[in-house]
mmCIF file of C-alpha atoms and ligand atoms in Angstrom:
data_model
loop_
_atom_site.group_PDB
_atom_site.id
_atom_site.type_symbol
_atom_site.label_atom_id
_atom_site.label_comp_id
_atom_site.label_asym_id
_atom_site.label_seq_id
_atom_site.Cartn_x
_atom_site.Cartn_y
_atom_site.Cartn_z
ATOM 1 C CA UNK A 1 51.507 99.952 2.401
ATOM 2 C CA UNK A 2 51.490 96.983 4.778
ATOM 3 C CA UNK A 3 48.240 96.043 6.529
ATOM 4 C CA UNK A 4 48.023 94.015 9.726
ATOM 5 C CA UNK A 5 44.954 91.772 9.535
ATOM 6 C CA UNK A 6 43.619 90.647 12.903
ATOM 7 C CA UNK A 7 41.138 87.857 13.561
ATOM 8 C CA UNK A 8 40.511 87.876 17.307
ATOM 9 C CA UNK A 9 38.626 85.002 18.943
ATOM 10 C CA UNK A 10 37.600 84.762 22.578
ATOM 11 C CA UNK A 11 40.913 83.199 23.626
ATOM 12 C CA UNK A 12 42.898 83.361 20.393
ATOM 13 C CA UNK A 13 44.257 85.873 17.918
ATOM 14 C CA UNK A 14 45.328 85.134 14.343
ATOM 15 C CA UNK A 15 47.208 87.703 12.322
ATOM 16 C CA UNK A 16 48.725 88.282 8.905
ATOM 17 C CA UNK A 17 50.923 91.121 7.757
ATOM 18 C CA UNK A 18 50.075 91.738 4.094
ATOM 19 C CA UNK A 19 52.135 93.894 1.740
ATOM 20 C CA UNK A 20 49.525 95.572 -0.447
ATOM 21 C CA UNK A 21 52.060 96.432 -3.161
ATOM 22 C CA UNK A 22 51.771 92.846 -4.372
ATOM 23 C CA UNK A 23 49.170 91.474 -1.908
ATOM 24 C CA UNK A 24 51.722 89.009 -0.531
ATOM 25 C CA UNK A 25 51.655 87.730 3.039
ATOM 26 C CA UNK A 26 54.887 88.787 4.760
ATOM 27 C CA UNK A 27 54.327 87.204 8.155
ATOM 28 C CA UNK A 28 51.609 85.393 10.006
ATOM 29 C CA UNK A 29 50.978 83.899 13.384
ATOM 30 C CA UNK A 30 48.644 82.692 16.049
ATOM 31 C CA UNK A 31 48.275 83.381 19.759
ATOM 32 C CA UNK A 32 46.262 80.731 21.589
ATOM 33 C CA UNK A 33 45.006 80.399 25.170
ATOM 34 C CA UNK A 34 44.863 84.166 25.799
ATOM 35 C CA UNK A 35 43.743 84.711 29.390
ATOM 36 C CA UNK A 36 44.292 81.021 30.137
ATOM 37 C CA UNK A 37 47.341 79.400 31.762
ATOM 38 C CA UNK A 38 49.967 78.596 29.106
ATOM 39 C CA UNK A 39 49.358 81.186 26.360
ATOM 40 C CA UNK A 40 51.073 79.902 23.215
ATOM 41 C CA UNK A 41 52.586 82.200 20.584
ATOM 42 C CA UNK A 42 53.699 81.189 17.119
ATOM 43 C CA UNK A 43 54.976 83.520 14.417
ATOM 44 C CA UNK A 44 56.689 82.973 11.109
ATOM 45 C CA UNK A 45 57.953 85.094 8.251
ATOM 46 C CA UNK A 46 56.871 83.634 4.940
ATOM 47 C CA UNK A 47 59.499 82.568 2.435
ATOM 48 C CA UNK A 48 62.162 82.441 5.172
ATOM 49 C CA UNK A 49 63.049 80.142 8.072
ATOM 50 C CA UNK A 50 62.454 82.979 10.567
ATOM 51 C CA UNK A 51 60.221 81.742 13.351
ATOM 52 C CA UNK A 52 59.309 82.696 16.901
ATOM 53 C CA UNK A 53 57.511 80.293 19.200
ATOM 54 C CA UNK A 54 57.074 80.412 22.955
ATOM 55 C CA UNK A 55 54.679 79.815 25.814
ATOM 56 C CA UNK A 56 54.183 82.749 28.199
ATOM 57 C CA UNK A 57 51.007 83.727 29.991
ATOM 58 C CA UNK A 58 49.176 86.689 28.436
ATOM 59 C CA UNK A 59 46.258 88.115 30.372
ATOM 60 C CA UNK A 60 44.350 89.743 27.522
ATOM 61 C CA UNK A 61 44.293 90.743 23.840
ATOM 62 C CA UNK A 62 46.339 93.892 24.515
ATOM 63 C CA UNK A 63 49.234 91.771 25.770
ATOM 64 C CA UNK A 64 48.805 89.475 22.781
ATOM 65 C CA UNK A 65 48.916 92.390 20.288
ATOM 66 C CA UNK A 66 52.001 93.776 22.050
ATOM 67 C CA UNK A 67 53.670 90.372 21.590
ATOM 68 C CA UNK A 68 52.651 90.319 17.913
ATOM 69 C CA UNK A 69 54.230 93.743 17.328
ATOM 70 C CA UNK A 70 57.374 92.687 19.165
ATOM 71 C CA UNK A 71 57.651 89.620 16.954
ATOM 72 C CA UNK A 72 56.982 91.581 13.749
ATOM 73 C CA UNK A 73 59.784 94.026 14.562
ATOM 74 C CA UNK A 74 62.165 91.481 16.116
ATOM 75 C CA UNK A 75 65.727 92.187 14.892
ATOM 76 C CA UNK A 76 66.488 88.551 14.081
ATOM 77 C CA UNK A 77 63.142 86.961 13.262
ATOM 78 C CA UNK A 78 60.909 89.905 12.455
ATOM 79 C CA UNK A 79 59.381 90.981 9.141
ATOM 80 C CA UNK A 80 59.691 94.782 9.328
ATOM 81 C CA UNK A 81 62.263 97.252 10.626
ATOM 82 C CA UNK A 82 59.764 99.352 12.578
ATOM 83 C CA UNK A 83 56.044 99.807 13.218
ATOM 84 C CA UNK A 84 56.117 102.773 10.815
ATOM 85 C CA UNK A 85 55.828 100.218 8.028
ATOM 86 C CA UNK A 86 52.331 99.202 9.174
ATOM 87 C CA UNK A 87 49.804 101.540 7.555
ATOM 88 C CA UNK A 88 46.644 100.274 9.254
ATOM 89 C CA UNK A 89 44.945 97.333 10.947
ATOM 90 C CA UNK A 90 42.004 95.460 9.460
ATOM 91 C CA UNK A 91 39.796 93.489 11.842
ATOM 92 C CA UNK A 92 37.456 90.609 11.157
ATOM 93 C CA UNK A 93 34.236 91.421 13.017
ATOM 94 C CA UNK A 94 31.484 88.836 13.387
ATOM 95 C CA UNK A 95 28.354 90.927 13.250
ATOM 96 C CA UNK A 96 27.500 94.078 11.356
ATOM 97 C CA UNK A 97 23.754 93.600 11.866
ATOM 98 C CA UNK A 98 21.787 95.806 9.484
ATOM 99 C CA UNK A 99 23.963 98.769 10.472
ATOM 100 C CA UNK A 100 26.987 97.807 8.400
ATOM 101 C CA UNK A 101 26.406 96.856 4.785
ATOM 102 C CA UNK A 102 30.098 97.287 4.088
ATOM 103 C CA UNK A 103 33.403 97.658 5.932
ATOM 104 C CA UNK A 104 33.874 100.716 8.136
ATOM 105 C CA UNK A 105 36.611 102.858 9.595
ATOM 106 C CA UNK A 106 36.689 102.434 13.385
ATOM 107 C CA UNK A 107 35.729 105.735 14.990
ATOM 108 C CA UNK A 108 34.266 106.479 18.396
ATOM 109 C CA UNK A 109 30.828 106.422 16.789
ATOM 110 C CA UNK A 110 31.228 103.254 14.687
ATOM 111 C CA UNK A 111 32.782 101.418 17.633
ATOM 112 C CA UNK A 112 29.669 102.230 19.669
ATOM 113 C CA UNK A 113 27.539 100.785 16.867
ATOM 114 C CA UNK A 114 29.689 97.646 16.765
ATOM 115 C CA UNK A 115 29.294 97.343 20.550
ATOM 116 C CA UNK A 116 25.535 97.745 20.222
ATOM 117 C CA UNK A 117 25.538 94.527 18.157
ATOM 118 C CA UNK A 118 27.107 92.441 20.956
ATOM 119 C CA UNK A 119 23.755 90.787 21.830
ATOM 120 C CA UNK A 120 23.630 89.253 18.317
ATOM 121 C CA UNK A 121 26.888 87.328 18.875
ATOM 122 C CA UNK A 122 28.207 87.975 22.364
ATOM 123 C CA UNK A 123 31.293 85.764 22.462
ATOM 124 C CA UNK A 124 32.792 86.600 19.067
ATOM 125 C CA UNK A 125 31.718 90.234 18.939
ATOM 126 C CA UNK A 126 33.299 90.943 22.333
ATOM 127 C CA UNK A 127 36.522 89.245 21.235
ATOM 128 C CA UNK A 128 36.609 91.225 17.968
ATOM 129 C CA UNK A 129 36.107 94.462 19.901
ATOM 130 C CA UNK A 130 38.880 93.434 22.299
ATOM 131 C CA UNK A 131 41.173 93.026 19.268
ATOM 132 C CA UNK A 132 40.283 96.513 17.985
ATOM 133 C CA UNK A 133 40.779 98.109 21.409
ATOM 134 C CA UNK A 134 44.083 96.317 21.863
ATOM 135 C CA UNK A 135 45.372 97.790 18.574
ATOM 136 C CA UNK A 136 44.094 101.222 19.551
ATOM 137 C CA UNK A 137 45.918 101.046 22.865
ATOM 138 C CA UNK A 138 49.218 99.655 21.539
ATOM 139 C CA UNK A 139 49.270 101.655 18.257
ATOM 140 C CA UNK A 140 47.172 104.764 18.965
ATOM 141 C CA UNK A 141 48.109 106.525 15.712
ATOM 142 C CA UNK A 142 47.204 103.699 13.310
ATOM 143 C CA UNK A 143 43.744 103.624 11.730
ATOM 144 C CA UNK A 144 41.592 100.520 12.308
ATOM 145 C CA UNK A 145 39.012 99.166 9.895
ATOM 146 C CA UNK A 146 36.214 96.717 10.756
ATOM 147 C CA UNK A 147 35.285 94.131 8.122
ATOM 148 C CA UNK A 148 32.077 92.266 8.918
ATOM 149 C CA UNK A 149 31.321 88.581 8.373
ATOM 150 C CA UNK A 150 27.696 89.479 7.691
ATOM 151 C CA UNK A 151 28.093 92.481 5.341
ATOM 152 C CA UNK A 152 28.318 90.648 1.995
ATOM 153 C CA UNK A 153 24.956 88.985 2.684
ATOM 154 C CA UNK A 154 23.141 92.271 3.263
ATOM 155 C CA UNK A 155 21.887 92.256 -0.356
ATOM 156 C CA UNK A 156 19.502 89.364 0.420
ATOM 157 C CA UNK A 157 15.862 90.161 -0.313
ATOM 158 C CA UNK A 158 13.242 90.031 2.451
ATOM 159 C CA UNK A 159 11.858 86.723 1.168
ATOM 160 C CA UNK A 160 15.247 85.166 1.949
ATOM 161 C CA UNK A 161 16.120 86.906 5.205
ATOM 162 C CA UNK A 162 12.812 87.092 7.108
ATOM 163 C CA UNK A 163 11.799 84.203 9.362
ATOM 164 C CA UNK A 164 8.160 83.156 9.607
ATOM 165 C CA UNK A 165 7.714 84.507 13.138
ATOM 166 C CA UNK A 166 5.688 87.584 14.218
ATOM 167 C CA UNK A 167 7.017 90.614 12.367
ATOM 168 C CA UNK A 168 7.485 92.567 15.590
ATOM 169 C CA UNK A 169 10.555 90.428 16.386
ATOM 170 C CA UNK A 170 12.210 91.704 13.234
ATOM 171 C CA UNK A 171 11.026 95.278 13.817
ATOM 172 C CA UNK A 172 11.897 95.432 17.516
ATOM 173 C CA UNK A 173 14.787 92.978 17.862
ATOM 174 C CA UNK A 174 16.153 92.670 14.310
ATOM 175 C CA UNK A 175 15.604 88.922 14.307
ATOM 176 C CA UNK A 176 16.372 87.797 10.731
ATOM 177 C CA UNK A 177 18.834 85.739 8.703
ATOM 178 C CA UNK A 178 22.192 87.541 8.427
ATOM 179 C CA UNK A 179 24.629 84.908 7.148
ATOM 180 C CA UNK A 180 28.345 84.586 7.924
ATOM 181 C CA UNK A 181 31.690 83.723 6.251
ATOM 182 C CA UNK A 182 31.052 86.889 4.215
ATOM 183 C CA UNK A 183 34.685 87.587 3.367
ATOM 184 C CA UNK A 184 35.121 84.050 2.021
ATOM 185 C CA UNK A 185 31.913 84.142 -0.049
ATOM 186 C CA UNK A 186 32.859 87.586 -1.371
ATOM 187 C CA UNK A 187 36.383 86.487 -2.303
ATOM 188 C CA UNK A 188 35.084 83.417 -4.144
ATOM 189 C CA UNK A 189 32.313 85.423 -5.849
ATOM 190 C CA UNK A 190 35.064 87.662 -7.222
ATOM 191 C CA UNK A 191 37.345 84.813 -8.322
ATOM 192 C CA UNK A 192 34.986 82.152 -9.704
ATOM 193 C CA UNK A 193 33.714 84.057 -12.794
ATOM 194 C CA UNK A 194 37.313 84.361 -14.079
ATOM 195 C CA UNK A 195 37.582 80.568 -14.293
ATOM 196 C CA UNK A 196 34.452 80.141 -16.396
ATOM 197 C CA UNK A 197 34.915 83.060 -18.757
ATOM 198 C CA UNK A 198 32.099 85.139 -17.302
ATOM 199 C CA UNK A 199 31.886 88.661 -15.931
ATOM 200 C CA UNK A 200 31.196 88.919 -12.182
ATOM 201 C CA UNK A 201 28.101 91.014 -12.925
ATOM 202 C CA UNK A 202 26.715 88.358 -15.248
ATOM 203 C CA UNK A 203 27.204 85.159 -13.313
ATOM 204 C CA UNK A 204 25.063 82.891 -11.127
ATOM 205 C CA UNK A 205 26.961 80.975 -8.461
ATOM 206 C CA UNK A 206 26.328 78.506 -5.680
ATOM 207 C CA UNK A 207 29.269 78.888 -3.295
ATOM 208 C CA UNK A 208 29.898 76.010 -0.888
ATOM 209 C CA UNK A 209 32.188 77.099 1.978
ATOM 210 C CA UNK A 210 32.688 73.692 3.583
ATOM 211 C CA UNK A 211 34.985 73.747 6.591
ATOM 212 C CA UNK A 212 34.574 73.177 10.285
ATOM 213 C CA UNK A 213 31.926 75.876 10.046
ATOM 214 C CA UNK A 214 30.067 75.562 6.751
ATOM 215 C CA UNK A 215 27.716 77.734 4.743
ATOM 216 C CA UNK A 216 26.365 77.997 1.232
ATOM 217 C CA UNK A 217 25.504 81.183 -0.592
ATOM 218 C CA UNK A 218 23.465 81.830 -3.706
ATOM 219 C CA UNK A 219 25.032 84.703 -5.637
ATOM 220 C CA UNK A 220 23.551 86.447 -8.690
ATOM 221 C CA UNK A 221 25.694 88.986 -10.538
ATOM 222 C CA UNK A 222 27.974 89.452 -7.517
ATOM 223 C CA UNK A 223 25.138 89.889 -5.013
ATOM 224 C CA UNK A 224 23.984 87.373 -2.405
ATOM 225 C CA UNK A 225 20.335 86.357 -2.807
ATOM 226 C CA UNK A 226 20.344 83.670 -0.101
ATOM 227 C CA UNK A 227 22.674 82.050 2.403
ATOM 228 C CA UNK A 228 22.371 79.115 4.768
ATOM 229 C CA UNK A 229 23.481 80.569 8.113
ATOM 230 C CA UNK A 230 20.979 82.637 10.039
ATOM 231 C CA UNK A 231 20.737 85.035 12.958
ATOM 232 C CA UNK A 232 23.780 83.145 14.203
ATOM 233 C CA UNK A 233 26.109 80.645 12.493
ATOM 234 C CA UNK A 234 24.059 77.734 13.919
ATOM 235 C CA UNK A 235 21.596 77.429 11.028
ATOM 236 C CA UNK A 236 22.023 75.475 7.816
ATOM 237 C CA UNK A 237 24.405 72.625 7.020
ATOM 238 C CA UNK A 238 25.640 69.915 9.348
ATOM 239 C CA UNK A 239 28.988 71.196 10.612
ATOM 240 C CA UNK A 240 31.978 70.107 12.691
ATOM 241 C CA UNK A 241 30.241 70.750 15.990
ATOM 242 C CA UNK A 242 27.020 72.585 15.008
ATOM 243 C CA UNK A 243 23.736 70.845 14.312
ATOM 244 C CA UNK A 244 22.588 73.121 11.486
ATOM 245 C CA UNK A 245 18.849 73.106 10.666
ATOM 246 C CA UNK A 246 16.503 71.455 13.116
ATOM 247 C CA UNK A 247 12.934 71.718 14.357
ATOM 248 C CA UNK A 248 13.012 74.285 17.205
ATOM 249 C CA UNK A 249 10.584 72.089 19.157
ATOM 250 C CA UNK A 250 13.511 69.683 19.638
ATOM 251 C CA UNK A 251 14.929 72.197 22.120
ATOM 252 C CA UNK A 252 11.888 72.151 24.390
ATOM 253 C CA UNK A 253 11.581 68.379 24.170
ATOM 254 C CA UNK A 254 15.203 67.734 25.145
ATOM 255 C CA UNK A 255 15.154 70.427 27.827
ATOM 256 C CA UNK A 256 11.973 69.015 29.382
ATOM 257 C CA UNK A 257 13.477 65.555 29.429
ATOM 258 C CA UNK A 258 16.953 66.378 30.661
ATOM 259 C CA UNK A 259 16.626 69.519 32.787
ATOM 260 C CA UNK A 260 19.039 71.388 30.546
ATOM 261 C CA UNK A 261 18.569 75.155 30.457
ATOM 262 C CA UNK A 262 18.571 77.189 27.230
ATOM 263 C CA UNK A 263 22.253 78.133 27.564
ATOM 264 C CA UNK A 264 23.311 74.517 27.993
ATOM 265 C CA UNK A 265 21.074 73.638 25.066
ATOM 266 C CA UNK A 266 22.622 76.201 22.716
ATOM 267 C CA UNK A 267 26.089 75.244 23.874
ATOM 268 C CA UNK A 268 25.252 71.641 22.985
ATOM 269 C CA UNK A 269 23.883 72.648 19.555
ATOM 270 C CA UNK A 270 26.938 74.812 18.795
ATOM 271 C CA UNK A 271 29.767 72.811 20.341
ATOM 272 C CA UNK A 272 28.708 69.191 20.792
ATOM 273 C CA UNK A 273 26.564 68.510 17.734
ATOM 274 C CA UNK A 274 27.226 67.978 14.019
ATOM 275 C CA UNK A 275 30.069 65.510 13.411
ATOM 276 C CA UNK A 276 31.147 65.822 17.055
ATOM 277 C CA UNK A 277 27.700 64.771 18.266
ATOM 278 C CA UNK A 278 27.054 62.008 15.776
ATOM 279 C CA UNK A 279 30.535 60.567 15.480
ATOM 280 C CA UNK A 280 34.069 60.405 16.816
ATOM 281 C CA UNK A 281 35.194 64.021 16.376
ATOM 282 C CA UNK A 282 34.359 67.382 14.794
ATOM 283 C CA UNK A 283 36.999 66.760 12.116
ATOM 284 C CA UNK A 284 35.875 65.272 8.796
ATOM 285 C CA UNK A 285 39.185 63.379 8.491
ATOM 286 C CA UNK A 286 38.568 61.524 11.773
ATOM 287 C CA UNK A 287 34.975 60.768 10.831
ATOM 288 C CA UNK A 288 36.062 59.429 7.433
ATOM 289 C CA UNK A 289 38.785 57.311 9.030
ATOM 290 C CA UNK A 290 36.221 55.791 11.389
ATOM 291 C CA UNK A 291 33.811 55.201 8.486
ATOM 292 C CA UNK A 292 36.591 53.454 6.541
ATOM 293 C CA UNK A 293 37.016 51.059 9.474
ATOM 294 C CA UNK A 294 33.325 50.150 9.250
ATOM 295 C CA UNK A 295 31.868 52.473 11.927
ATOM 296 C CA UNK A 296 28.209 52.650 10.846
ATOM 297 C CA UNK A 297 27.454 55.875 12.731
ATOM 298 C CA UNK A 298 30.453 57.590 11.151
ATOM 299 C CA UNK A 299 29.191 56.497 7.721
ATOM 300 C CA UNK A 300 25.758 57.889 8.591
ATOM 301 C CA UNK A 301 27.295 61.203 9.712
ATOM 302 C CA UNK A 302 29.085 61.573 6.363
ATOM 303 C CA UNK A 303 25.844 60.695 4.542
ATOM 304 C CA UNK A 304 23.876 63.286 6.535
ATOM 305 C CA UNK A 305 26.522 65.919 5.791
ATOM 306 C CA UNK A 306 26.517 65.061 2.056
ATOM 307 C CA UNK A 307 22.732 64.960 1.778
ATOM 308 C CA UNK A 308 22.341 68.335 3.499
ATOM 309 C CA UNK A 309 24.818 69.972 1.104
ATOM 310 C CA UNK A 310 22.988 68.393 -1.857
ATOM 311 C CA UNK A 311 19.604 69.672 -0.628
ATOM 312 C CA UNK A 312 20.938 73.215 -0.262
ATOM 313 C CA UNK A 313 22.516 73.118 -3.718
ATOM 314 C CA UNK A 314 19.138 72.049 -5.143
ATOM 315 C CA UNK A 315 17.404 74.900 -3.336
ATOM 316 C CA UNK A 316 19.993 77.466 -4.342
ATOM 317 C CA UNK A 317 19.850 76.398 -7.965
ATOM 318 C CA UNK A 318 16.253 77.638 -7.740
ATOM 319 C CA UNK A 319 17.339 80.770 -5.820
ATOM 320 C CA UNK A 320 19.769 81.821 -8.573
ATOM 321 C CA UNK A 321 17.496 80.658 -11.424
ATOM 322 C CA UNK A 322 19.919 78.052 -12.800
ATOM 323 C CA UNK A 323 23.523 78.256 -11.695
ATOM 324 C CA UNK A 324 26.493 78.799 -14.009
ATOM 325 C CA UNK A 325 28.796 77.199 -11.440
ATOM 326 C CA UNK A 326 28.935 75.382 -8.121
ATOM 327 C CA UNK A 327 32.123 76.257 -6.233
ATOM 328 C CA UNK A 328 33.732 74.225 -3.450
ATOM 329 C CA UNK A 329 36.040 75.948 -0.983
ATOM 330 C CA UNK A 330 37.401 75.900 2.639
ATOM 331 C CA UNK A 331 38.967 72.928 4.481
ATOM 332 C CA UNK A 332 36.687 70.148 3.244
ATOM 333 C CA UNK A 333 35.827 71.800 -0.079
ATOM 334 C CA UNK A 334 39.486 72.373 -0.956
ATOM 335 C CA UNK A 335 40.919 69.092 0.283
ATOM 336 C CA UNK A 336 38.369 66.316 0.402
ATOM 337 C CA UNK A 337 37.952 65.470 -3.288
ATOM 338 C CA UNK A 338 35.766 62.464 -2.446
ATOM 339 C CA UNK A 339 33.332 64.619 -0.428
ATOM 340 C CA UNK A 340 32.931 66.940 -3.451
ATOM 341 C CA UNK A 341 32.468 63.966 -5.799
ATOM 342 C CA UNK A 342 29.846 62.469 -3.456
ATOM 343 C CA UNK A 343 27.906 65.740 -3.284
ATOM 344 C CA UNK A 344 27.934 66.146 -7.066
ATOM 345 C CA UNK A 345 27.048 62.441 -7.482
ATOM 346 C CA UNK A 346 23.565 63.319 -6.191
ATOM 347 C CA UNK A 347 23.151 65.894 -8.967
ATOM 348 C CA UNK A 348 23.831 63.430 -11.817
ATOM 349 C CA UNK A 349 20.142 63.450 -12.799
ATOM 350 C CA UNK A 350 20.569 67.176 -13.597
ATOM 351 C CA UNK A 351 23.513 66.422 -15.864
ATOM 352 C CA UNK A 352 26.118 67.795 -13.424
ATOM 353 C CA UNK A 353 29.262 65.678 -13.623
ATOM 354 C CA UNK A 354 32.691 65.805 -12.034
ATOM 355 C CA UNK A 355 35.695 64.769 -14.113
ATOM 356 C CA UNK A 356 37.767 62.421 -11.861
ATOM 357 C CA UNK A 357 40.948 63.421 -13.754
ATOM 358 C CA UNK A 358 40.404 67.078 -12.796
ATOM 359 C CA UNK A 359 39.093 66.411 -9.290
ATOM 360 C CA UNK A 360 42.543 66.477 -7.774
ATOM 361 C CA UNK A 361 43.579 68.158 -4.533
ATOM 362 C CA UNK A 362 45.487 71.386 -5.098
ATOM 363 C CA UNK A 363 44.036 71.682 -8.609
ATOM 364 C CA UNK A 364 42.309 75.086 -8.566
ATOM 365 C CA UNK A 365 39.663 75.722 -11.194
ATOM 366 C CA UNK A 366 37.066 73.722 -13.094
ATOM 367 C CA UNK A 367 36.687 70.101 -11.972
ATOM 368 C CA UNK A 368 33.584 69.185 -13.991
ATOM 369 C CA UNK A 369 33.410 67.405 -17.356
ATOM 370 C CA UNK A 370 33.128 69.487 -20.523
ATOM 371 C CA UNK A 371 29.502 68.421 -20.981
ATOM 372 C CA UNK A 372 28.426 69.069 -17.363
ATOM 373 C CA UNK A 373 25.233 71.185 -17.360
ATOM 374 C CA UNK A 374 26.602 73.276 -14.474
ATOM 375 C CA UNK A 375 30.325 73.870 -14.125
ATOM 376 C CA UNK A 376 31.895 72.722 -10.856
ATOM 377 C CA UNK A 377 34.946 74.521 -9.438
ATOM 378 C CA UNK A 378 37.359 74.048 -6.577
ATOM 379 C CA UNK A 379 39.017 77.258 -5.375
ATOM 380 C CA UNK A 380 41.137 78.177 -2.351
ATOM 381 C CA UNK A 381 39.446 80.770 -0.245
ATOM 382 C CA UNK A 382 41.219 83.720 1.321
ATOM 383 C CA UNK A 383 39.494 85.356 4.258
ATOM 384 C CA UNK A 384 42.310 87.780 5.068
ATOM 385 C CA UNK A 385 42.929 89.402 1.691
ATOM 386 C CA UNK A 386 39.441 90.965 1.388
ATOM 387 C CA UNK A 387 39.991 92.434 4.883
ATOM 388 C CA UNK A 388 43.331 93.921 3.814
ATOM 389 C CA UNK A 389 41.868 95.216 0.523
ATOM 390 C CA UNK A 390 38.960 96.951 2.275
ATOM 391 C CA UNK A 391 41.301 98.390 4.896
ATOM 392 C CA UNK A 392 43.582 99.820 2.229
ATOM 393 C CA UNK A 393 40.640 101.261 0.276
ATOM 394 C CA UNK A 394 39.197 102.946 3.367
ATOM 395 C CA UNK A 395 42.449 104.361 4.749
ATOM 396 C CA UNK A 396 43.472 105.587 1.285
ATOM 397 C CA UNK A 397 40.446 107.912 1.380
ATOM 398 C CA UNK A 398 41.497 109.477 4.709
HETATM 399 P P1 AMP B 1 38.418 74.838 7.940
HETATM 400 O O1 AMP B 1 37.444 75.171 9.016
HETATM 401 O O2 AMP B 1 38.136 75.536 6.641
HETATM 402 O O3 AMP B 1 39.843 74.928 8.365
HETATM 403 O O4 AMP B 1 38.188 73.272 7.587
HETATM 404 C C1 AMP B 1 38.365 72.262 8.539
HETATM 405 C C2 AMP B 1 37.772 70.958 7.973
HETATM 406 O O5 AMP B 1 38.474 70.626 6.766
HETATM 407 C C3 AMP B 1 37.914 69.778 8.921
HETATM 408 O O6 AMP B 1 36.691 69.049 8.972
HETATM 409 C C4 AMP B 1 38.984 68.939 8.249
HETATM 410 O O7 AMP B 1 38.784 67.579 8.477
HETATM 411 C C5 AMP B 1 38.773 69.237 6.790
HETATM 412 N N1 AMP B 1 39.993 68.927 6.045
HETATM 413 C C6 AMP B 1 41.155 69.602 6.043
HETATM 414 N N2 AMP B 1 42.068 68.939 5.291
HETATM 415 C C7 AMP B 1 41.456 67.838 4.811
HETATM 416 C C8 AMP B 1 41.850 66.750 3.982
HETATM 417 N N3 AMP B 1 43.077 66.670 3.486
HETATM 418 N N4 AMP B 1 40.943 65.786 3.720
HETATM 419 C C9 AMP B 1 39.708 65.857 4.229
HETATM 420 N N5 AMP B 1 39.263 66.847 5.022
HETATM 421 C C10 AMP B 1 40.132 67.824 5.301
#
């Protein structure tokens, strides 16, 4: 069976067509600027030179999905002969709240529950729902499955997920830490034990998903015991454009002194902070390039980023009770070997050591020395495959 995996953003839509016979990606693409002048569409069929690329205004996600299906079945540059080959659609959905502890078939009832969670992540949740509804309208006979970014973290104990604010806010409003990047953390939690000769149900991991958005998770025997993102993805590490942890009183102080309202404030903390706020851009490569030219603030931004990751690793080594492995993944974790070496450099006193000969880009697996007290791994994440796997498992039971 082939599964169409959809990751719908507010003005974008990424997709992959995955053949579940061998879990290979057949085709993938990206629609950008949906609902904005100059919608851009790019599609390619993997392992071939088949490509479709054009700019044509698309008003909404339904038009974008229709274009995706047209491209997938295109006689010359498509990947399948007809839509019959698509068994189901799997959707990345931001927030499952406490309602969804695992992936779910989209039904009238579950869609209502997904909609009820819009207040917890309005922009993304609405976009994800738009993606689901677009598939329902263009392919009414195909089942849809929702896979939640938060679900893998639902195993966290209360001591890790409750904030120290009056309990009524948890009881009445469900204010708590949820965590995100769940499909990535879950994929890595499944893969990492294989590289260190351990069983997934007997393995303590610190997973560092370090990309534009970044989060760490502490995983014991396949279950998350703590994670760094919170009610929203704003909490935790310093990120491309998010501040991560900060004293909430900073908000009032800046607002009082600038006249900003709370929406402007949160926009600033989500979109204009982190690397983007401290340095030249939200992209680690740009910040590093500036640092290499002697830009002191860029150097400081990299130091802040590194130090924050180190602090969380220290904390999560306590959370898991002594990690078997620290795993680096996502854009920075997979590519920036120096960033990984710098983070681990701060753990030398614990006997954790990277082997420079193994710390090579593209080298998946163990990158620590043989005598390192905790193994260090670099693995490529895959956020689409867990969505396709869950979708297949759920539709196979229908
Ligand atoms: P992601 O959100 O996982 O796509 O990761 C994006 C981040 O990865 C950006 O900060 C990029 O600068 C960083 N990144 C991607 N490739 C490299 C690379 N070759 N060297 C350093 N950073 C990289």
